[in-house]
mmCIF file with all atom_site columns, C-alpha atoms and ligand atoms in Angstrom:
data_model
loop_
_atom_site.group_PDB
_atom_site.id
_atom_site.type_symbol
_atom_site.label_atom_id
_atom_site.label_alt_id
_atom_site.label_comp_id
_atom_site.label_asym_id
_atom_site.label_entity_id
_atom_site.label_seq_id
_atom_site.pdbx_PDB_ins_code
_atom_site.Cartn_x
_atom_site.Cartn_y
_atom_site.Cartn_z
_atom_site.occupancy
_atom_site.B_iso_or_equiv
_atom_site.pdbx_formal_charge
_atom_site.auth_seq_id
_atom_site.auth_comp_id
_atom_site.auth_asym_id
_atom_site.auth_atom_id
_atom_site.pdbx_PDB_model_num
ATOM   1   C CA . ALA A 1 1   ? -0.648  -21.656 107.042 1.00 0.00 ? 280 ALA A CA 1
ATOM   2   C CA . ARG A 1 2   ? 2.783   -20.229 107.860 1.00 0.00 ? 281 ARG A CA 1
ATOM   3   C CA . VAL A 1 3   ? 5.445   -22.797 106.983 1.00 0.00 ? 282 VAL A CA 1
ATOM   4   C CA . VAL A 1 4   ? 9.088   -22.719 108.090 1.00 0.00 ? 283 VAL A CA 1
ATOM   5   C CA . VAL A 1 5   ? 11.405  -25.040 106.177 1.00 0.00 ? 284 VAL A CA 1
ATOM   6   C CA . LEU A 1 6   ? 14.627  -26.483 107.594 1.00 0.00 ? 285 LEU A CA 1
ATOM   7   C CA . ALA A 1 7   ? 17.069  -27.634 104.918 1.00 0.00 ? 286 ALA A CA 1
ATOM   8   C CA . SER A 1 8   ? 20.735  -28.619 104.795 1.00 0.00 ? 287 SER A CA 1
ATOM   9   C CA . GLY A 1 9   ? 21.249  -29.312 101.117 1.00 0.00 ? 288 GLY A CA 1
ATOM   10  C CA . GLY A 1 10  ? 20.371  -28.185 97.632  1.00 0.00 ? 289 GLY A CA 1
ATOM   11  C CA . GLY A 1 11  ? 16.763  -27.587 98.525  1.00 0.00 ? 290 GLY A CA 1
ATOM   12  C CA . SER A 1 12  ? 14.864  -29.185 95.639  1.00 0.00 ? 291 SER A CA 1
ATOM   13  C CA . ASN A 1 13  ? 12.103  -30.032 98.107  1.00 0.00 ? 292 ASN A CA 1
ATOM   14  C CA . LEU A 1 14  ? 12.099  -26.401 99.254  1.00 0.00 ? 293 LEU A CA 1
ATOM   15  C CA . ALA A 1 15  ? 11.963  -25.292 95.625  1.00 0.00 ? 294 ALA A CA 1
ATOM   16  C CA . ALA A 1 16  ? 8.845   -27.395 95.109  1.00 0.00 ? 295 ALA A CA 1
ATOM   17  C CA . LEU A 1 17  ? 7.167   -25.807 98.134  1.00 0.00 ? 296 LEU A CA 1
ATOM   18  C CA . LEU A 1 18  ? 8.085   -22.305 96.931  1.00 0.00 ? 297 LEU A CA 1
ATOM   19  C CA . ALA A 1 19  ? 6.689   -23.073 93.484  1.00 0.00 ? 298 ALA A CA 1
ATOM   20  C CA . ALA A 1 20  ? 3.429   -24.222 95.101  1.00 0.00 ? 299 ALA A CA 1
ATOM   21  C CA . HIS A 1 21  ? 2.945   -20.672 96.449  1.00 0.00 ? 300 HIS A CA 1
ATOM   22  C CA . ASP A 1 22  ? 1.478   -19.803 93.063  1.00 0.00 ? 301 ASP A CA 1
ATOM   23  C CA . GLU A 1 23  ? -1.046  -22.640 93.140  1.00 0.00 ? 302 GLU A CA 1
ATOM   24  C CA . PRO A 1 24  ? -4.456  -21.186 94.005  1.00 0.00 ? 303 PRO A CA 1
ATOM   25  C CA . GLY A 1 25  ? -5.804  -22.773 97.155  1.00 0.00 ? 304 GLY A CA 1
ATOM   26  C CA . PHE A 1 26  ? -2.486  -24.302 98.239  1.00 0.00 ? 305 PHE A CA 1
ATOM   27  C CA . GLY A 1 27  ? -3.139  -22.935 101.696 1.00 0.00 ? 306 GLY A CA 1
ATOM   28  C CA . ALA A 1 28  ? 0.461   -22.718 102.842 1.00 0.00 ? 307 ALA A CA 1
ATOM   29  C CA . ARG A 1 29  ? 3.228   -20.179 102.495 1.00 0.00 ? 308 ARG A CA 1
ATOM   30  C CA . VAL A 1 30  ? 6.928   -20.599 103.248 1.00 0.00 ? 309 VAL A CA 1
ATOM   31  C CA . VAL A 1 31  ? 7.632   -17.634 105.537 1.00 0.00 ? 310 VAL A CA 1
ATOM   32  C CA . GLY A 1 32  ? 11.169  -18.573 106.555 1.00 0.00 ? 311 GLY A CA 1
ATOM   33  C CA . VAL A 1 33  ? 14.020  -20.975 105.843 1.00 0.00 ? 312 VAL A CA 1
ATOM   34  C CA . VAL A 1 34  ? 16.546  -22.130 108.424 1.00 0.00 ? 313 VAL A CA 1
ATOM   35  C CA . SER A 1 35  ? 19.711  -24.058 107.609 1.00 0.00 ? 314 SER A CA 1
ATOM   36  C CA . ASP A 1 36  ? 22.574  -25.491 109.640 1.00 0.00 ? 315 ASP A CA 1
ATOM   37  C CA . ARG A 1 37  ? 24.947  -25.020 106.700 1.00 0.00 ? 316 ARG A CA 1
ATOM   38  C CA . PRO A 1 38  ? 26.107  -21.553 105.621 1.00 0.00 ? 317 PRO A CA 1
ATOM   39  C CA . ARG A 1 39  ? 26.542  -22.692 102.026 1.00 0.00 ? 318 ARG A CA 1
ATOM   40  C CA . ALA A 1 40  ? 23.337  -24.677 101.600 1.00 0.00 ? 319 ALA A CA 1
ATOM   41  C CA . GLY A 1 41  ? 21.802  -24.118 98.183  1.00 0.00 ? 320 GLY A CA 1
ATOM   42  C CA . ALA A 1 42  ? 18.433  -23.919 99.897  1.00 0.00 ? 321 ALA A CA 1
ATOM   43  C CA . LEU A 1 43  ? 19.450  -20.520 101.312 1.00 0.00 ? 322 LEU A CA 1
ATOM   44  C CA . ASP A 1 44  ? 19.980  -19.122 97.809  1.00 0.00 ? 323 ASP A CA 1
ATOM   45  C CA . LEU A 1 45  ? 16.618  -20.506 96.683  1.00 0.00 ? 324 LEU A CA 1
ATOM   46  C CA . ALA A 1 46  ? 14.924  -18.789 99.617  1.00 0.00 ? 325 ALA A CA 1
ATOM   47  C CA . ARG A 1 47  ? 16.612  -15.459 99.020  1.00 0.00 ? 326 ARG A CA 1
ATOM   48  C CA . ASP A 1 48  ? 15.829  -15.612 95.273  1.00 0.00 ? 327 ASP A CA 1
ATOM   49  C CA . ALA A 1 49  ? 12.185  -16.149 96.248  1.00 0.00 ? 328 ALA A CA 1
ATOM   50  C CA . GLY A 1 50  ? 12.278  -13.224 98.694  1.00 0.00 ? 329 GLY A CA 1
ATOM   51  C CA . VAL A 1 51  ? 11.888  -15.534 101.698 1.00 0.00 ? 330 VAL A CA 1
ATOM   52  C CA . PRO A 1 52  ? 13.963  -14.722 104.807 1.00 0.00 ? 331 PRO A CA 1
ATOM   53  C CA . ALA A 1 53  ? 16.722  -17.280 105.316 1.00 0.00 ? 332 ALA A CA 1
ATOM   54  C CA . VAL A 1 54  ? 18.703  -17.826 108.516 1.00 0.00 ? 333 VAL A CA 1
ATOM   55  C CA . VAL A 1 55  ? 21.820  -19.898 109.160 1.00 0.00 ? 334 VAL A CA 1
ATOM   56  C CA . VAL A 1 56  ? 22.165  -21.530 112.569 1.00 0.00 ? 335 VAL A CA 1
ATOM   57  C CA . ASP A 1 57  ? 25.626  -23.070 112.299 1.00 0.00 ? 336 ASP A CA 1
ATOM   58  C CA . PRO A 1 58  ? 26.656  -25.531 115.039 1.00 0.00 ? 337 PRO A CA 1
ATOM   59  C CA . ALA A 1 59  ? 30.168  -24.101 114.765 1.00 0.00 ? 338 ALA A CA 1
ATOM   60  C CA . ASP A 1 60  ? 28.821  -20.865 116.228 1.00 0.00 ? 339 ASP A CA 1
ATOM   61  C CA . PHE A 1 61  ? 27.573  -22.535 119.417 1.00 0.00 ? 340 PHE A CA 1
ATOM   62  C CA . PRO A 1 62  ? 29.455  -23.860 122.451 1.00 0.00 ? 341 PRO A CA 1
ATOM   63  C CA . ASP A 1 63  ? 27.613  -27.196 122.439 1.00 0.00 ? 342 ASP A CA 1
ATOM   64  C CA . ARG A 1 64  ? 24.763  -29.163 120.830 1.00 0.00 ? 343 ARG A CA 1
ATOM   65  C CA . PRO A 1 65  ? 22.060  -28.128 123.323 1.00 0.00 ? 344 PRO A CA 1
ATOM   66  C CA . ALA A 1 66  ? 22.877  -24.469 122.652 1.00 0.00 ? 345 ALA A CA 1
ATOM   67  C CA . TRP A 1 67  ? 22.623  -25.086 118.903 1.00 0.00 ? 346 TRP A CA 1
ATOM   68  C CA . ASN A 1 68  ? 19.276  -26.816 119.378 1.00 0.00 ? 347 ASN A CA 1
ATOM   69  C CA . ARG A 1 69  ? 17.957  -23.832 121.334 1.00 0.00 ? 348 ARG A CA 1
ATOM   70  C CA . GLY A 1 70  ? 19.338  -21.434 118.721 1.00 0.00 ? 349 GLY A CA 1
ATOM   71  C CA . THR A 1 71  ? 17.632  -23.383 115.948 1.00 0.00 ? 350 THR A CA 1
ATOM   72  C CA . ALA A 1 72  ? 14.319  -23.512 117.817 1.00 0.00 ? 351 ALA A CA 1
ATOM   73  C CA . ASP A 1 73  ? 14.517  -19.765 118.516 1.00 0.00 ? 352 ASP A CA 1
ATOM   74  C CA . ALA A 1 74  ? 15.254  -19.010 114.849 1.00 0.00 ? 353 ALA A CA 1
ATOM   75  C CA . VAL A 1 75  ? 12.255  -21.111 113.785 1.00 0.00 ? 354 VAL A CA 1
ATOM   76  C CA . ALA A 1 76  ? 9.951   -19.590 116.422 1.00 0.00 ? 355 ALA A CA 1
ATOM   77  C CA . VAL A 1 77  ? 10.684  -16.061 115.196 1.00 0.00 ? 356 VAL A CA 1
ATOM   78  C CA . PHE A 1 78  ? 8.689   -16.866 112.043 1.00 0.00 ? 357 PHE A CA 1
ATOM   79  C CA . ARG A 1 79  ? 5.616   -17.934 114.076 1.00 0.00 ? 358 ARG A CA 1
ATOM   80  C CA . PRO A 1 80  ? 5.172   -21.207 112.133 1.00 0.00 ? 359 PRO A CA 1
ATOM   81  C CA . ASP A 1 81  ? 1.941   -23.143 111.861 1.00 0.00 ? 360 ASP A CA 1
ATOM   82  C CA . LEU A 1 82  ? 3.971   -25.976 110.304 1.00 0.00 ? 361 LEU A CA 1
ATOM   83  C CA . VAL A 1 83  ? 7.670   -26.798 110.401 1.00 0.00 ? 362 VAL A CA 1
ATOM   84  C CA . VAL A 1 84  ? 8.906   -28.870 107.440 1.00 0.00 ? 363 VAL A CA 1
ATOM   85  C CA . LEU A 1 85  ? 12.236  -30.720 107.490 1.00 0.00 ? 364 LEU A CA 1
ATOM   86  C CA . ALA A 1 86  ? 13.179  -30.951 103.830 1.00 0.00 ? 365 ALA A CA 1
ATOM   87  C CA . GLY A 1 87  ? 16.573  -32.562 103.580 1.00 0.00 ? 366 GLY A CA 1
ATOM   88  C CA . PHE A 1 88  ? 17.592  -31.417 107.051 1.00 0.00 ? 367 PHE A CA 1
ATOM   89  C CA . MET A 1 89  ? 20.466  -33.638 108.064 1.00 0.00 ? 368 MET A CA 1
ATOM   90  C CA . ARG A 1 90  ? 20.563  -33.070 111.809 1.00 0.00 ? 369 ARG A CA 1
ATOM   91  C CA . ILE A 1 91  ? 18.674  -34.854 114.546 1.00 0.00 ? 370 ILE A CA 1
ATOM   92  C CA . LEU A 1 92  ? 16.562  -32.378 116.517 1.00 0.00 ? 371 LEU A CA 1
ATOM   93  C CA . ALA A 1 93  ? 16.504  -32.752 120.276 1.00 0.00 ? 372 ALA A CA 1
ATOM   94  C CA . PRO A 1 94  ? 13.296  -33.563 122.171 1.00 0.00 ? 373 PRO A CA 1
ATOM   95  C CA . GLU A 1 95  ? 13.200  -29.942 123.393 1.00 0.00 ? 374 GLU A CA 1
ATOM   96  C CA . PHE A 1 96  ? 12.881  -28.767 119.802 1.00 0.00 ? 375 PHE A CA 1
ATOM   97  C CA . VAL A 1 97  ? 10.237  -31.342 118.964 1.00 0.00 ? 376 VAL A CA 1
ATOM   98  C CA . GLY A 1 98  ? 8.330   -30.512 122.147 1.00 0.00 ? 377 GLY A CA 1
ATOM   99  C CA . ARG A 1 99  ? 8.237   -26.855 121.216 1.00 0.00 ? 378 ARG A CA 1
ATOM   100 C CA . PHE A 1 100 ? 6.589   -27.377 117.824 1.00 0.00 ? 379 PHE A CA 1
ATOM   101 C CA . GLU A 1 101 ? 4.949   -30.801 117.765 1.00 0.00 ? 380 GLU A CA 1
ATOM   102 C CA . PRO A 1 102 ? 2.694   -32.080 116.381 1.00 0.00 ? 381 PRO A CA 1
ATOM   103 C CA . ARG A 1 103 ? 3.326   -29.572 113.670 1.00 0.00 ? 382 ARG A CA 1
ATOM   104 C CA . ILE A 1 104 ? 6.661   -30.881 112.369 1.00 0.00 ? 383 ILE A CA 1
ATOM   105 C CA . LEU A 1 105 ? 6.736   -32.817 109.105 1.00 0.00 ? 384 LEU A CA 1
ATOM   106 C CA . ASN A 1 106 ? 9.730   -34.666 107.676 1.00 0.00 ? 385 ASN A CA 1
ATOM   107 C CA . THR A 1 107 ? 10.338  -36.204 104.288 1.00 0.00 ? 386 THR A CA 1
ATOM   108 C CA . HIS A 1 108 ? 12.437  -39.359 104.072 1.00 0.00 ? 387 HIS A CA 1
ATOM   109 C CA . PRO A 1 109 ? 13.628  -41.014 100.844 1.00 0.00 ? 388 PRO A CA 1
ATOM   110 C CA . ALA A 1 110 ? 12.525  -44.561 101.734 1.00 0.00 ? 389 ALA A CA 1
ATOM   111 C CA . LEU A 1 111 ? 9.333   -46.418 102.691 1.00 0.00 ? 390 LEU A CA 1
ATOM   112 C CA . LEU A 1 112 ? 9.533   -46.174 106.493 1.00 0.00 ? 391 LEU A CA 1
ATOM   113 C CA . PRO A 1 113 ? 9.843   -48.110 108.704 1.00 0.00 ? 392 PRO A CA 1
ATOM   114 C CA . SER A 1 114 ? 12.278  -49.626 106.225 1.00 0.00 ? 393 SER A CA 1
ATOM   115 C CA . PHE A 1 115 ? 15.666  -47.962 105.858 1.00 0.00 ? 394 PHE A CA 1
ATOM   116 C CA . PRO A 1 116 ? 15.494  -45.095 108.385 1.00 0.00 ? 395 PRO A CA 1
ATOM   117 C CA . GLY A 1 117 ? 18.461  -42.822 108.982 1.00 0.00 ? 396 GLY A CA 1
ATOM   118 C CA . ALA A 1 118 ? 20.799  -40.765 106.887 1.00 0.00 ? 397 ALA A CA 1
ATOM   119 C CA . HIS A 1 119 ? 21.429  -43.389 104.160 1.00 0.00 ? 398 HIS A CA 1
ATOM   120 C CA . GLY A 1 120 ? 17.953  -44.674 103.322 1.00 0.00 ? 399 GLY A CA 1
ATOM   121 C CA . VAL A 1 121 ? 18.556  -44.694 99.568  1.00 0.00 ? 400 VAL A CA 1
ATOM   122 C CA . ARG A 1 122 ? 21.918  -46.440 99.829  1.00 0.00 ? 401 ARG A CA 1
ATOM   123 C CA . ASP A 1 123 ? 20.562  -48.993 102.310 1.00 0.00 ? 402 ASP A CA 1
ATOM   124 C CA . ALA A 1 124 ? 17.550  -49.849 100.132 1.00 0.00 ? 403 ALA A CA 1
ATOM   125 C CA . LEU A 1 125 ? 19.801  -50.311 97.089  1.00 0.00 ? 404 LEU A CA 1
ATOM   126 C CA . ALA A 1 126 ? 22.243  -52.477 99.050  1.00 0.00 ? 405 ALA A CA 1
ATOM   127 C CA . HIS A 1 127 ? 19.403  -54.605 100.394 1.00 0.00 ? 406 HIS A CA 1
ATOM   128 C CA . GLY A 1 128 ? 18.293  -55.364 96.845  1.00 0.00 ? 407 GLY A CA 1
ATOM   129 C CA . VAL A 1 129 ? 14.681  -54.193 97.159  1.00 0.00 ? 408 VAL A CA 1
ATOM   130 C CA . LYS A 1 130 ? 12.772  -53.864 93.870  1.00 0.00 ? 409 LYS A CA 1
ATOM   131 C CA . VAL A 1 131 ? 10.480  -51.125 95.162  1.00 0.00 ? 410 VAL A CA 1
ATOM   132 C CA . THR A 1 132 ? 11.409  -48.288 97.484  1.00 0.00 ? 411 THR A CA 1
ATOM   133 C CA . GLY A 1 133 ? 9.974   -44.768 97.729  1.00 0.00 ? 412 GLY A CA 1
ATOM   134 C CA . CYS A 1 134 ? 9.491   -41.839 100.048 1.00 0.00 ? 413 CYS A CA 1
ATOM   135 C CA . THR A 1 135 ? 7.603   -41.063 103.222 1.00 0.00 ? 414 THR A CA 1
ATOM   136 C CA . VAL A 1 136 ? 6.218   -37.863 104.733 1.00 0.00 ? 415 VAL A CA 1
ATOM   137 C CA . HIS A 1 137 ? 5.693   -38.270 108.467 1.00 0.00 ? 416 HIS A CA 1
ATOM   138 C CA . LEU A 1 138 ? 5.161   -36.297 111.660 1.00 0.00 ? 417 LEU A CA 1
ATOM   139 C CA . VAL A 1 139 ? 8.370   -35.860 113.631 1.00 0.00 ? 418 VAL A CA 1
ATOM   140 C CA . ASP A 1 140 ? 8.502   -37.315 117.116 1.00 0.00 ? 419 ASP A CA 1
ATOM   141 C CA . THR A 1 141 ? 11.524  -37.607 119.387 1.00 0.00 ? 420 THR A CA 1
ATOM   142 C CA . GLY A 1 142 ? 12.861  -40.627 117.510 1.00 0.00 ? 421 GLY A CA 1
ATOM   143 C CA . VAL A 1 143 ? 14.717  -40.704 114.191 1.00 0.00 ? 422 VAL A CA 1
ATOM   144 C CA . ASP A 1 144 ? 12.292  -41.209 111.274 1.00 0.00 ? 423 ASP A CA 1
ATOM   145 C CA . THR A 1 145 ? 9.828   -42.896 113.673 1.00 0.00 ? 424 THR A CA 1
ATOM   146 C CA . GLY A 1 146 ? 6.855   -40.515 113.796 1.00 0.00 ? 425 GLY A CA 1
ATOM   147 C CA . PRO A 1 147 ? 3.347   -41.322 112.515 1.00 0.00 ? 426 PRO A CA 1
ATOM   148 C CA . ILE A 1 148 ? 3.264   -41.667 108.718 1.00 0.00 ? 427 ILE A CA 1
ATOM   149 C CA . LEU A 1 149 ? 1.165   -39.163 106.748 1.00 0.00 ? 428 LEU A CA 1
ATOM   150 C CA . ALA A 1 150 ? 1.831   -40.190 103.137 1.00 0.00 ? 429 ALA A CA 1
ATOM   151 C CA . GLN A 1 151 ? 4.010   -42.500 101.051 1.00 0.00 ? 430 GLN A CA 1
ATOM   152 C CA . ALA A 1 152 ? 4.824   -43.020 97.370  1.00 0.00 ? 431 ALA A CA 1
ATOM   153 C CA . ALA A 1 153 ? 6.406   -46.106 95.771  1.00 0.00 ? 432 ALA A CA 1
ATOM   154 C CA . VAL A 1 154 ? 9.345   -45.822 93.377  1.00 0.00 ? 433 VAL A CA 1
ATOM   155 C CA . PRO A 1 155 ? 10.806  -48.744 91.360  1.00 0.00 ? 434 PRO A CA 1
ATOM   156 C CA . VAL A 1 156 ? 14.479  -49.685 91.678  1.00 0.00 ? 435 VAL A CA 1
ATOM   157 C CA . LEU A 1 157 ? 16.039  -50.372 88.267  1.00 0.00 ? 436 LEU A CA 1
ATOM   158 C CA . ASP A 1 158 ? 18.724  -52.994 87.731  1.00 0.00 ? 437 ASP A CA 1
ATOM   159 C CA . ASP A 1 159 ? 21.347  -50.457 86.688  1.00 0.00 ? 438 ASP A CA 1
ATOM   160 C CA . ASP A 1 160 ? 20.564  -47.967 89.460  1.00 0.00 ? 439 ASP A CA 1
ATOM   161 C CA . ASP A 1 161 ? 23.270  -46.506 91.601  1.00 0.00 ? 440 ASP A CA 1
ATOM   162 C CA . GLU A 1 162 ? 22.551  -44.392 94.685  1.00 0.00 ? 441 GLU A CA 1
ATOM   163 C CA . ALA A 1 163 ? 22.468  -41.155 92.707  1.00 0.00 ? 442 ALA A CA 1
ATOM   164 C CA . SER A 1 164 ? 20.121  -42.359 89.951  1.00 0.00 ? 443 SER A CA 1
ATOM   165 C CA . LEU A 1 165 ? 17.783  -43.981 92.454  1.00 0.00 ? 444 LEU A CA 1
ATOM   166 C CA . HIS A 1 166 ? 17.761  -40.908 94.717  1.00 0.00 ? 445 HIS A CA 1
ATOM   167 C CA . GLU A 1 167 ? 16.966  -38.654 91.782  1.00 0.00 ? 446 GLU A CA 1
ATOM   168 C CA . ARG A 1 168 ? 14.012  -40.870 90.808  1.00 0.00 ? 447 ARG A CA 1
ATOM   169 C CA . ILE A 1 169 ? 12.819  -40.871 94.435  1.00 0.00 ? 448 ILE A CA 1
ATOM   170 C CA . LYS A 1 170 ? 13.119  -37.090 94.660  1.00 0.00 ? 449 LYS A CA 1
ATOM   171 C CA . VAL A 1 171 ? 10.754  -36.609 91.711  1.00 0.00 ? 450 VAL A CA 1
ATOM   172 C CA . ALA A 1 172 ? 8.047   -38.474 93.647  1.00 0.00 ? 451 ALA A CA 1
ATOM   173 C CA . GLU A 1 173 ? 9.123   -36.974 96.956  1.00 0.00 ? 452 GLU A CA 1
ATOM   174 C CA . ARG A 1 174 ? 8.738   -33.360 95.899  1.00 0.00 ? 453 ARG A CA 1
ATOM   175 C CA . ALA A 1 175 ? 5.201   -33.999 94.668  1.00 0.00 ? 454 ALA A CA 1
ATOM   176 C CA . LEU A 1 176 ? 4.276   -35.963 97.797  1.00 0.00 ? 455 LEU A CA 1
ATOM   177 C CA . LEU A 1 177 ? 5.660   -33.261 100.096 1.00 0.00 ? 456 LEU A CA 1
ATOM   178 C CA . VAL A 1 178 ? 3.813   -30.424 98.361  1.00 0.00 ? 457 VAL A CA 1
ATOM   179 C CA . GLU A 1 179 ? 0.551   -32.379 98.342  1.00 0.00 ? 458 GLU A CA 1
ATOM   180 C CA . THR A 1 180 ? 0.873   -33.409 101.987 1.00 0.00 ? 459 THR A CA 1
ATOM   181 C CA . VAL A 1 181 ? 1.920   -29.966 103.280 1.00 0.00 ? 460 VAL A CA 1
ATOM   182 C CA . GLY A 1 182 ? -1.032  -28.427 101.429 1.00 0.00 ? 461 GLY A CA 1
ATOM   183 C CA . ARG A 1 183 ? -3.514  -30.936 102.829 1.00 0.00 ? 462 ARG A CA 1
ATOM   184 C CA . VAL A 1 184 ? -2.217  -30.622 106.386 1.00 0.00 ? 463 VAL A CA 1
ATOM   185 C CA . ALA A 1 185 ? -2.248  -26.835 106.064 1.00 0.00 ? 464 ALA A CA 1
ATOM   186 C CA . ARG A 1 186 ? -5.858  -26.820 104.845 1.00 0.00 ? 465 ARG A CA 1
ATOM   187 C CA . GLU A 1 187 ? -7.307  -29.733 106.784 1.00 0.00 ? 466 GLU A CA 1
ATOM   188 C CA . GLY A 1 188 ? -5.074  -30.310 109.786 1.00 0.00 ? 467 GLY A CA 1
ATOM   189 C CA . VAL A 1 189 ? -4.016  -33.710 111.018 1.00 0.00 ? 468 VAL A CA 1
ATOM   190 C CA . HIS A 1 190 ? -4.947  -35.870 113.977 1.00 0.00 ? 469 HIS A CA 1
ATOM   191 C CA . VAL A 1 191 ? -3.140  -38.852 115.372 1.00 0.00 ? 470 VAL A CA 1
ATOM   192 C CA . VAL A 1 192 ? -4.802  -41.916 116.865 1.00 0.00 ? 471 VAL A CA 1
ATOM   193 C CA . GLY A 1 193 ? -2.138  -44.181 118.326 1.00 0.00 ? 472 GLY A CA 1
ATOM   194 C CA . ARG A 1 194 ? 0.396   -44.543 115.554 1.00 0.00 ? 473 ARG A CA 1
ATOM   195 C CA . ARG A 1 195 ? -2.026  -43.702 112.777 1.00 0.00 ? 474 ARG A CA 1
ATOM   196 C CA . ALA A 1 196 ? -1.970  -40.106 111.517 1.00 0.00 ? 475 ALA A CA 1
ATOM   197 C CA . VAL A 1 197 ? -5.013  -38.992 109.544 1.00 0.00 ? 476 VAL A CA 1
ATOM   198 C CA . VAL A 1 198 ? -5.054  -35.775 107.551 1.00 0.00 ? 477 VAL A CA 1
ATOM   199 C CA . GLY A 1 199 ? -8.280  -33.858 107.858 1.00 0.00 ? 478 GLY A CA 1
ATOM   200 C CA . ALA A 1 200 ? -10.162 -32.942 110.983 1.00 0.00 ? 479 ALA A CA 1
HETATM 201 C C1 . GRF B 2 .   ? 15.781  -35.528 100.125 1.00 0.00 ? 124 GRF B C1 1
HETATM 202 O O1 . GRF B 2 .   ? 15.626  -36.718 99.369  1.00 0.00 ? 124 GRF B O1 1
HETATM 203 C C2 . GRF B 2 .   ? 15.489  -35.809 101.575 1.00 0.00 ? 124 GRF B C2 1
HETATM 204 O O2 . GRF B 2 .   ? 14.480  -36.762 101.783 1.00 0.00 ? 124 GRF B O2 1
HETATM 205 C C3 . GRF B 2 .   ? 16.810  -36.373 102.023 1.00 0.00 ? 124 GRF B C3 1
HETATM 206 O O3 . GRF B 2 .   ? 17.790  -35.571 101.382 1.00 0.00 ? 124 GRF B O3 1
HETATM 207 C C4 . GRF B 2 .   ? 17.229  -35.077 100.160 1.00 0.00 ? 124 GRF B C4 1
HETATM 208 C C5 . GRF B 2 .   ? 17.334  -33.575 100.199 1.00 0.00 ? 124 GRF B C5 1
HETATM 209 O O4 . GRF B 2 .   ? 17.141  -33.127 98.923  1.00 0.00 ? 124 GRF B O4 1
HETATM 210 N N1 . GRF B 2 .   ? 16.942  -36.293 103.462 1.00 0.00 ? 124 GRF B N1 1
HETATM 211 P P1 . GRF B 2 .   ? 16.959  -31.527 98.662  1.00 0.00 ? 124 GRF B P1 1
HETATM 212 O O5 . GRF B 2 .   ? 18.015  -30.805 99.504  1.00 0.00 ? 124 GRF B O5 1
HETATM 213 O O6 . GRF B 2 .   ? 15.561  -31.158 99.096  1.00 0.00 ? 124 GRF B O6 1
HETATM 214 O O7 . GRF B 2 .   ? 17.181  -31.382 97.183  1.00 0.00 ? 124 GRF B O7 1
#
């Protein structure tokens, strides 16, 4: 399956997907990377791996709808079977989702529906939970609200701060994302109500 990855940050999730290329039978290949940030580390990772990388910077567009269209066009060029949001820190408009659903996966560093949004790690820590984790889900028009595909639990340690907890989550998250992208690529996914089931 042809996978396009959208990333805004360092790209450790992207790196894990690129490394999975070498796994026999993975069934997915990152064919393009799109970022909203010109200096995102994910772009360097893509280029080092010989994967085309495109920046769609909101600063280059007159308004948000134009940026959304530009991002969707940049993704469509790669003819994706799956679109993976891996640390993409922008909310995609319904038009974007409509163009690619139900083939958009997102990874979130908390056990949804708990702690959605841009500060899931910080919010879980502040709430005092003893277990948090990460979630891979299908993207719908809400924020972190789509049907859940996979989750992994991660313990919160007493001396954790946001950084140490996020790093521990990311270890589990990278593995969960690679496993889930591979399974969806090989077996597909179908949704019944709110329940998403991988495999035809
Ligand atoms: C990931 O934990 C992702 O869930 C969150 O931001 C982090 C991005 O990490 N939205 P990276 O850029 O993939 O290293």
